[in-house]
PDB file of C-alpha atoms in Angstrom:
ATOM      1  CA  MET A   1       0.000  -0.002   0.001  1.00  0.00           C
ATOM      2  CA  ALA A   2       2.844   2.393   0.880  1.00  0.00           C
ATOM      3  CA  ARG A   3       4.461   1.747  -2.458  1.00  0.00           C
ATOM      4  CA  SER A   4       1.257   2.621  -4.273  1.00  0.00           C
ATOM      5  CA  LYS A   5       0.975   5.935  -2.388  1.00  0.00           C
ATOM      6  CA  LYS A   6       4.632   6.790  -3.195  1.00  0.00           C
ATOM      7  CA  SER A   7       4.003   5.863  -6.820  1.00  0.00           C
ATOM      8  CA  LYS A   8       0.983   8.201  -6.984  1.00  0.00           C
ATOM      9  CA  ILE A   9       2.981  11.088  -5.458  1.00  0.00           C
ATOM     10  CA  TYR A  10       5.793  10.465  -7.906  1.00  0.00           C
ATOM     11  CA  ASN A  11       3.370  10.448 -10.810  1.00  0.00           C
ATOM     12  CA  ILE A  12       1.773  13.709  -9.640  1.00  0.00           C
ATOM     13  CA  ILE A  13       5.177  15.340  -9.423  1.00  0.00           C
ATOM     14  CA  ILE A  14       6.046  14.186 -12.927  1.00  0.00           C
ATOM     15  CA  VAL A  15       2.753  15.577 -14.285  1.00  0.00           C
ATOM     16  CA  ILE A  16       3.375  18.914 -12.555  1.00  0.00           C
ATOM     17  CA  VAL A  17       6.907  19.170 -13.958  1.00  0.00           C
ATOM     18  CA  ILE A  18       5.678  18.351 -17.443  1.00  0.00           C
ATOM     19  CA  ALA A  19       2.895  20.927 -17.119  1.00  0.00           C
ATOM     20  CA  LEU A  20       5.401  23.566 -15.988  1.00  0.00           C
ATOM     21  CA  LEU A  21       7.612  22.798 -18.950  1.00  0.00           C
ATOM     22  CA  ILE A  22       4.697  23.086 -21.368  1.00  0.00           C
ATOM     23  CA  ILE A  23       3.430  26.424 -20.045  1.00  0.00           C
ATOM     24  CA  PRO A  24       5.440  29.130 -21.863  1.00  0.00           C
ATOM     25  CA  GLN A  25       5.673  31.435 -18.823  1.00  0.00           C
ATOM     26  CA  THR A  26       7.317  28.804 -16.680  1.00  0.00           C
ATOM     27  CA  ARG A  27       9.297  26.869 -19.294  1.00  0.00           C
ATOM     28  CA  GLN A  28      12.150  29.343 -19.797  1.00  0.00           C
ATOM     29  CA  PRO A  29      12.841  30.014 -16.092  1.00  0.00           C
ATOM     30  CA  ILE A  30      12.958  26.265 -15.444  1.00  0.00           C
ATOM     31  CA  GLN A  31      15.287  25.695 -18.411  1.00  0.00           C
ATOM     32  CA  VAL A  32      17.538  28.571 -17.269  1.00  0.00           C
ATOM     33  CA  PHE A  33      17.631  27.119 -13.764  1.00  0.00           C
ATOM     34  CA  ILE A  34      18.627  23.690 -15.097  1.00  0.00           C
ATOM     35  CA  ASN A  35      21.264  25.227 -17.346  1.00  0.00           C
ATOM     36  CA  LYS A  36      22.668  27.265 -14.445  1.00  0.00           C
ATOM     37  CA  GLY A  37      23.216  23.952 -12.698  1.00  0.00           C
ATOM     38  CA  ILE A  38      25.071  22.766 -15.781  1.00  0.00           C
ATOM     39  CA  THR A  39      27.310  25.828 -15.731  1.00  0.00           C
ATOM     40  CA  LEU A  40      28.348  24.967 -12.185  1.00  0.00           C
ATOM     41  CA  ILE A  41      29.764  21.717 -13.509  1.00  0.00           C
ATOM     42  CA  VAL A  42      30.987  22.481 -17.037  1.00  0.00           C
ATOM     43  CA  LYS A  43      34.250  24.332 -17.428  1.00  0.00           C
ATOM     44  CA  PRO A  44      35.510  25.068 -20.944  1.00  0.00           C
ATOM     45  CA  SER A  45      38.673  23.193 -21.886  1.00  0.00           C
ATOM     46  CA  VAL A  46      41.638  24.144 -24.049  1.00  0.00           C
ATOM     47  CA  ILE A  47      42.056  22.443 -27.424  1.00  0.00           C
ATOM     48  CA  ASP A  48      45.308  20.480 -27.906  1.00  0.00           C
ATOM     49  CA  ASP A  49      47.904  22.395 -29.989  1.00  0.00           C
ATOM     50  CA  SER A  50      47.765  19.799 -32.788  1.00  0.00           C
ATOM     51  CA  GLU A  51      43.990  20.100 -33.167  1.00  0.00           C
ATOM     52  CA  ARG A  52      43.620  23.871 -33.236  1.00  0.00           C
ATOM     53  CA  LYS A  53      42.148  25.624 -36.257  1.00  0.00           C
ATOM     54  CA  VAL A  54      43.640  28.932 -37.376  1.00  0.00           C
ATOM     55  CA  ILE A  55      41.395  31.753 -38.509  1.00  0.00           C
ATOM     56  CA  SER A  56      42.194  32.185 -42.194  1.00  0.00           C
ATOM     57  CA  ASN A  57      40.102  35.284 -42.824  1.00  0.00           C
ATOM     58  CA  TYR A  58      39.528  38.282 -40.558  1.00  0.00           C
ATOM     59  CA  ASN A  59      37.270  39.972 -43.129  1.00  0.00           C
ATOM     60  CA  TRP A  60      34.201  40.115 -40.933  1.00  0.00           C
ATOM     61  CA  ARG A  61      32.308  43.309 -40.361  1.00  0.00           C
ATOM     62  CA  LEU A  62      29.929  43.841 -37.512  1.00  0.00           C
ATOM     63  CA  HIS A  63      28.144  46.699 -35.860  1.00  0.00           C
ATOM     64  CA  ASP A  64      27.133  47.200 -32.279  1.00  0.00           C
ATOM     65  CA  VAL A  65      23.576  47.954 -31.184  1.00  0.00           C
ATOM     66  CA  SER A  66      24.211  51.676 -31.573  1.00  0.00           C
ATOM     67  CA  GLU A  67      25.153  51.039 -35.250  1.00  0.00           C
ATOM     68  CA  THR A  68      28.897  51.662 -34.729  1.00  0.00           C
ATOM     69  CA  GLU A  69      30.764  49.456 -37.177  1.00  0.00           C
ATOM     70  CA  TYR A  70      33.508  47.094 -36.050  1.00  0.00           C
ATOM     71  CA  ASP A  71      36.082  45.543 -38.366  1.00  0.00           C
ATOM     72  CA  PHE A  72      37.268  42.161 -37.098  1.00  0.00           C
ATOM     73  CA  ASN A  73      40.637  42.841 -38.735  1.00  0.00           C
ATOM     74  CA  SER A  74      41.310  45.245 -35.861  1.00  0.00           C
ATOM     75  CA  ALA A  75      41.307  42.246 -33.501  1.00  0.00           C
ATOM     76  CA  LYS A  76      44.303  40.599 -35.212  1.00  0.00           C
ATOM     77  CA  GLY A  77      47.177  40.079 -32.782  1.00  0.00           C
ATOM     78  CA  LYS A  78      44.901  40.219 -29.755  1.00  0.00           C
ATOM     79  CA  VAL A  79      43.227  37.631 -27.546  1.00  0.00           C
ATOM     80  CA  ILE A  80      39.603  37.374 -28.684  1.00  0.00           C
ATOM     81  CA  VAL A  81      36.548  36.010 -26.879  1.00  0.00           C
ATOM     82  CA  ILE A  82      33.535  35.580 -29.151  1.00  0.00           C
ATOM     83  CA  ASN A  83      30.171  34.483 -27.802  1.00  0.00           C
ATOM     84  CA  PHE A  84      27.264  33.737 -30.140  1.00  0.00           C
ATOM     85  CA  TRP A  85      24.032  33.938 -28.153  1.00  0.00           C
ATOM     86  CA  ALA A  86      20.378  35.037 -28.027  1.00  0.00           C
ATOM     87  CA  THR A  87      18.027  36.468 -25.412  1.00  0.00           C
ATOM     88  CA  TRP A  88      15.511  33.635 -25.909  1.00  0.00           C
ATOM     89  CA  CYS A  89      18.125  30.895 -25.386  1.00  0.00           C
ATOM     90  CA  PRO A  90      18.023  29.382 -21.829  1.00  0.00           C
ATOM     91  CA  PRO A  91      21.645  28.047 -21.950  1.00  0.00           C
ATOM     92  CA  CYS A  92      22.797  31.479 -23.129  1.00  0.00           C
ATOM     93  CA  ILE A  93      20.920  33.230 -20.356  1.00  0.00           C
ATOM     94  CA  ALA A  94      22.341  30.754 -17.819  1.00  0.00           C
ATOM     95  CA  GLU A  95      25.989  31.366 -18.748  1.00  0.00           C
ATOM     96  CA  MET A  96      25.683  35.123 -19.267  1.00  0.00           C
ATOM     97  CA  PRO A  97      26.412  36.148 -15.646  1.00  0.00           C
ATOM     98  CA  SER A  98      29.753  34.346 -15.797  1.00  0.00           C
ATOM     99  CA  MET A  99      30.455  35.937 -19.179  1.00  0.00           C
ATOM    100  CA  GLU A 100      29.746  39.388 -17.689  1.00  0.00           C
ATOM    101  CA  LEU A 101      32.188  38.660 -14.819  1.00  0.00           C
ATOM    102  CA  LEU A 102      34.881  37.485 -17.288  1.00  0.00           C
ATOM    103  CA  TYR A 103      34.297  40.607 -19.370  1.00  0.00           C
ATOM    104  CA  GLN A 104      34.647  42.788 -16.237  1.00  0.00           C
ATOM    105  CA  LYS A 105      38.037  41.234 -15.478  1.00  0.00           C
ATOM    106  CA  TYR A 106      39.471  42.094 -18.881  1.00  0.00           C
ATOM    107  CA  LYS A 107      37.470  45.072 -20.167  1.00  0.00           C
ATOM    108  CA  GLY A 108      40.264  47.508 -19.443  1.00  0.00           C
ATOM    109  CA  ASN A 109      42.854  45.421 -21.263  1.00  0.00           C
ATOM    110  CA  ASP A 110      43.301  46.611 -24.848  1.00  0.00           C
ATOM    111  CA  ASP A 111      44.849  43.246 -25.809  1.00  0.00           C
ATOM    112  CA  VAL A 112      41.577  41.392 -25.119  1.00  0.00           C
ATOM    113  CA  VAL A 113      38.571  41.777 -27.404  1.00  0.00           C
ATOM    114  CA  PHE A 114      35.098  40.590 -26.446  1.00  0.00           C
ATOM    115  CA  LEU A 115      32.492  40.115 -29.154  1.00  0.00           C
ATOM    116  CA  PHE A 116      29.021  39.146 -27.964  1.00  0.00           C
ATOM    117  CA  VAL A 117      27.179  38.407 -31.225  1.00  0.00           C
ATOM    118  CA  SER A 118      23.396  38.108 -31.606  1.00  0.00           C
ATOM    119  CA  ASN A 119      21.160  38.357 -34.643  1.00  0.00           C
ATOM    120  CA  GLU A 120      18.107  39.536 -32.731  1.00  0.00           C
ATOM    121  CA  ASP A 121      16.286  42.807 -33.020  1.00  0.00           C
ATOM    122  CA  VAL A 122      18.224  45.695 -31.382  1.00  0.00           C
ATOM    123  CA  ALA A 123      15.265  46.658 -29.150  1.00  0.00           C
ATOM    124  CA  VAL A 124      15.045  43.079 -27.787  1.00  0.00           C
ATOM    125  CA  ILE A 125      18.803  43.012 -27.126  1.00  0.00           C
ATOM    126  CA  ASN A 126      18.812  46.404 -25.433  1.00  0.00           C
ATOM    127  CA  LYS A 127      15.858  45.485 -23.195  1.00  0.00           C
ATOM    128  CA  PHE A 128      17.598  42.256 -22.133  1.00  0.00           C
ATOM    129  CA  ILE A 129      20.998  43.944 -21.464  1.00  0.00           C
ATOM    130  CA  SER A 130      19.333  46.754 -19.541  1.00  0.00           C
ATOM    131  CA  LYS A 131      17.159  44.421 -17.451  1.00  0.00           C
ATOM    132  CA  LYS A 132      20.124  42.232 -16.520  1.00  0.00           C
ATOM    133  CA  ASP A 133      22.423  45.254 -16.053  1.00  0.00           C
ATOM    134  CA  TYR A 134      25.168  43.810 -18.294  1.00  0.00           C
ATOM    135  CA  SER A 135      27.932  46.179 -19.370  1.00  0.00           C
ATOM    136  CA  PHE A 136      29.304  44.424 -22.450  1.00  0.00           C
ATOM    137  CA  ASN A 137      28.569  45.577 -25.968  1.00  0.00           C
ATOM    138  CA  VAL A 138      26.502  43.389 -28.298  1.00  0.00           C
ATOM    139  CA  TYR A 139      27.267  43.078 -31.984  1.00  0.00           C
ATOM    140  CA  GLN A 140      25.432  41.959 -35.074  1.00  0.00           C
ATOM    141  CA  SER A 141      27.065  40.589 -38.229  1.00  0.00           C
ATOM    142  CA  LEU A 142      27.066  42.713 -41.341  1.00  0.00           C
ATOM    143  CA  THR A 143      28.993  40.081 -43.311  1.00  0.00           C
ATOM    144  CA  ALA A 144      29.571  36.366 -42.881  1.00  0.00           C
ATOM    145  CA  TYR A 145      31.755  35.308 -39.976  1.00  0.00           C
ATOM    146  CA  PRO A 146      34.963  33.310 -40.637  1.00  0.00           C
ATOM    147  CA  LYS A 147      34.208  29.740 -41.750  1.00  0.00           C
ATOM    148  CA  GLU A 148      36.214  28.301 -38.836  1.00  0.00           C
ATOM    149  CA  PHE A 149      33.434  29.304 -36.424  1.00  0.00           C
ATOM    150  CA  ASP A 150      30.750  27.128 -38.086  1.00  0.00           C
ATOM    151  CA  VAL A 151      28.060  28.137 -35.584  1.00  0.00           C
ATOM    152  CA  THR A 152      25.129  25.708 -35.798  1.00  0.00           C
ATOM    153  CA  SER A 153      23.922  26.038 -32.188  1.00  0.00           C
ATOM    154  CA  ILE A 154      24.068  28.581 -29.406  1.00  0.00           C
ATOM    155  CA  PRO A 155      25.615  29.442 -27.097  1.00  0.00           C
ATOM    156  CA  ARG A 156      28.883  28.941 -28.904  1.00  0.00           C
ATOM    157  CA  THR A 157      31.994  30.552 -27.533  1.00  0.00           C
ATOM    158  CA  PHE A 158      35.513  30.796 -28.920  1.00  0.00           C
ATOM    159  CA  VAL A 159      38.744  31.994 -27.349  1.00  0.00           C
ATOM    160  CA  ILE A 160      41.322  32.897 -29.967  1.00  0.00           C
ATOM    161  CA  ASP A 161      45.025  33.520 -29.341  1.00  0.00           C
ATOM    162  CA  LYS A 162      47.177  36.310 -30.792  1.00  0.00           C
ATOM    163  CA  LYS A 163      48.218  34.114 -33.722  1.00  0.00           C
ATOM    164  CA  GLY A 164      44.589  33.470 -34.680  1.00  0.00           C
ATOM    165  CA  GLU A 165      44.438  29.914 -33.306  1.00  0.00           C
ATOM    166  CA  ILE A 166      41.146  28.819 -31.777  1.00  0.00           C
ATOM    167  CA  VAL A 167      42.197  27.760 -28.306  1.00  0.00           C
ATOM    168  CA  VAL A 168      38.743  27.174 -26.835  1.00  0.00           C
ATOM    169  CA  ASP A 169      35.645  26.152 -28.802  1.00  0.00           C
ATOM    170  CA  LYS A 170      32.685  25.474 -26.513  1.00  0.00           C
ATOM    171  CA  SER A 171      29.101  24.783 -27.496  1.00  0.00           C
ATOM    172  CA  GLY A 172      26.481  24.865 -24.751  1.00  0.00           C
ATOM    173  CA  PRO A 173      26.484  26.585 -21.372  1.00  0.00           C
ATOM    174  CA  ALA A 174      29.603  26.801 -19.231  1.00  0.00           C
ATOM    175  CA  ASP A 175      31.111  28.692 -16.352  1.00  0.00           C
ATOM    176  CA  TRP A 176      33.363  31.295 -17.976  1.00  0.00           C
ATOM    177  CA  ASN A 177      34.437  32.964 -14.781  1.00  0.00           C
ATOM    178  CA  ASN A 178      36.763  30.288 -13.431  1.00  0.00           C
ATOM    179  CA  ASP A 179      40.496  29.819 -12.933  1.00  0.00           C
ATOM    180  CA  ARG A 180      40.930  27.610 -16.003  1.00  0.00           C
ATOM    181  CA  VAL A 181      39.570  30.270 -18.359  1.00  0.00           C
ATOM    182  CA  THR A 182      41.283  33.241 -16.717  1.00  0.00           C
ATOM    183  CA  ASN A 183      44.610  31.347 -16.513  1.00  0.00           C
ATOM    184  CA  THR A 184      44.253  30.476 -20.201  1.00  0.00           C
ATOM    185  CA  ILE A 185      43.596  34.094 -21.154  1.00  0.00           C
ATOM    186  CA  ASP A 186      46.438  35.304 -18.929  1.00  0.00           C
ATOM    187  CA  ASP A 187      48.826  32.808 -20.546  1.00  0.00           C
ATOM    188  CA  LEU A 188      47.702  33.864 -24.026  1.00  0.00           C
ATOM    189  CA  LEU A 189      48.325  37.486 -23.134  1.00  0.00           C
ATOM    190  CA  LYS A 190      51.927  36.677 -22.083  1.00  0.00           C
ATOM    191  CA  ALA A 191      52.665  34.674 -25.240  1.00  0.00           C
ATOM    192  CA  PHE A 192      54.141  36.171 -28.425  1.00  0.00           C
TER     193      PHE A 192
END
């Protein structure tokens, strides 16, 4: 009898969880919460030297949300962090606080470039950035990004060294404000 009662309670909980995931107003917060848990576990890793791709073409033009153009060629010879994301993407939302903290650590360093790239409407981006009180700038592509990025899902983040080698290529949510990432960026800044 006790097993039957536990089974009913378990079934009710499952039905409630499924209902919450179906209802649009509760789905995204639950997905963000789950992805925040993932970011506590997942730390981006460095690609082995022998497996790194080198960016062959820096001819990528972007503009920020205030329409100021940015030429990716100006990032040559610098450490670059590129994050492809969207405001509707729960894994993107989950990792964004750690991205903001990483950005804060390096925003004053002219040898580190952060490009947060989204293809959403500027008003949507501005509302999201303002609501979350993020300080980084968001860009939109004017031309095609380098083929080495091959972004098929978001979030997708790359860390590129001064020679143009992709050192980190991470799809999905991660904790970007950790010792592994900051040590990697610090080492890349010393190199060359």
